Coordinates of C-alpha atoms in Angstrom, one line a residue:
M1 CA 0.0 0.0 0.0
Y2 CA 2.8 2.4 0.9
E3 CA 4.7 1.6 -2.3
D4 CA 1.5 2.3 -4.4
L5 CA 1.2 5.7 -2.7
Q6 CA 4.9 6.4 -3.2
F7 CA 4.7 5.6 -7.0
E8 CA 1.5 7.7 -7.4
T9 CA 3.2 10.7 -5.7
Q10 CA 6.3 10.3 -7.8
G11 CA 4.1 10.1 -10.9
K12 CA 2.5 13.4 -10.0
L13 CA 5.8 15.0 -9.4
L14 CA 7.2 13.8 -12.8
E15 CA 4.0 15.1 -14.5
Q16 CA 4.6 18.5 -12.7
L17 CA 8.2 18.6 -13.9
A18 CA 7.2 17.8 -17.5
N19 CA 4.7 20.6 -17.4
I20 CA 7.3 23.1 -16.1
Q21 CA 9.8 22.0 -18.7
R22 CA 7.5 22.8 -21.5
N23 CA 8.1 26.5 -20.9
S24 CA 11.6 26.4 -19.5
A25 CA 15.1 25.0 -20.1
P26 CA 15.6 21.2 -19.8
I27 CA 15.5 19.5 -16.4
E28 CA 18.0 16.8 -15.7
L29 CA 16.9 14.4 -12.9
S30 CA 17.5 11.0 -11.4
I31 CA 14.8 8.5 -10.4
G32 CA 16.3 7.0 -7.3
W33 CA 19.7 8.0 -5.8
V34 CA 22.6 6.7 -3.8
D35 CA 23.2 8.2 -0.3
S36 CA 26.6 8.8 1.3
E37 CA 26.7 5.2 2.6
N38 CA 26.2 3.9 -1.0
I39 CA 22.7 2.7 -0.3
V40 CA 20.2 3.1 -3.2
R41 CA 17.2 5.2 -2.1
P42 CA 13.9 5.8 -3.8
G43 CA 12.8 9.3 -4.8
I44 CA 13.3 12.0 -7.4
M45 CA 16.6 13.9 -7.4
I46 CA 17.1 17.0 -9.6
K47 CA 20.6 17.2 -11.0
S48 CA 20.2 20.4 -13.1
A49 CA 17.3 22.8 -13.7
P50 CA 16.5 26.5 -14.2
P51 CA 15.5 28.4 -11.0
V52 CA 11.8 28.5 -12.0
V53 CA 11.6 24.8 -11.3
A54 CA 12.4 25.3 -7.6
Q55 CA 10.0 28.2 -7.4
K56 CA 7.1 26.3 -8.9
L57 CA 7.7 23.1 -6.9
I58 CA 7.8 25.0 -3.6
T59 CA 4.6 26.8 -4.6
A60 CA 3.0 23.4 -5.4
G61 CA 3.8 22.2 -1.8
Y62 CA 7.0 20.2 -2.4
N63 CA 10.0 20.3 -0.1
L64 CA 13.5 20.7 -1.7
E65 CA 16.5 19.3 0.1
I66 CA 20.0 20.2 -1.2
T67 CA 22.4 17.3 -1.1
P68 CA 25.8 16.5 -2.7
Q69 CA 23.9 14.3 -5.1
G70 CA 21.5 17.0 -6.2
V71 CA 18.2 18.5 -5.0
R72 CA 15.9 15.9 -3.5
V73 CA 12.2 16.6 -4.0
H74 CA 9.6 15.2 -1.7
R75 CA 6.4 16.0 0.3
V76 CA 6.3 15.7 4.0

């Protein structure tokens, strides 16, 4: 059940990113990421994007966490 909710949430985020990218520069992202202990983690990590992406995601209620691997996008 939790995994279904997680996939649905990630799908909505990917849809949001696709809509933003239609009117901005390309967005480079990773689906899943490796933490500092080399453990694979689920989630969306933005590697490169124009500033408007962060602005629109925050407005839409997402949290952005800056990490060495990129910007992790999630909802609390």
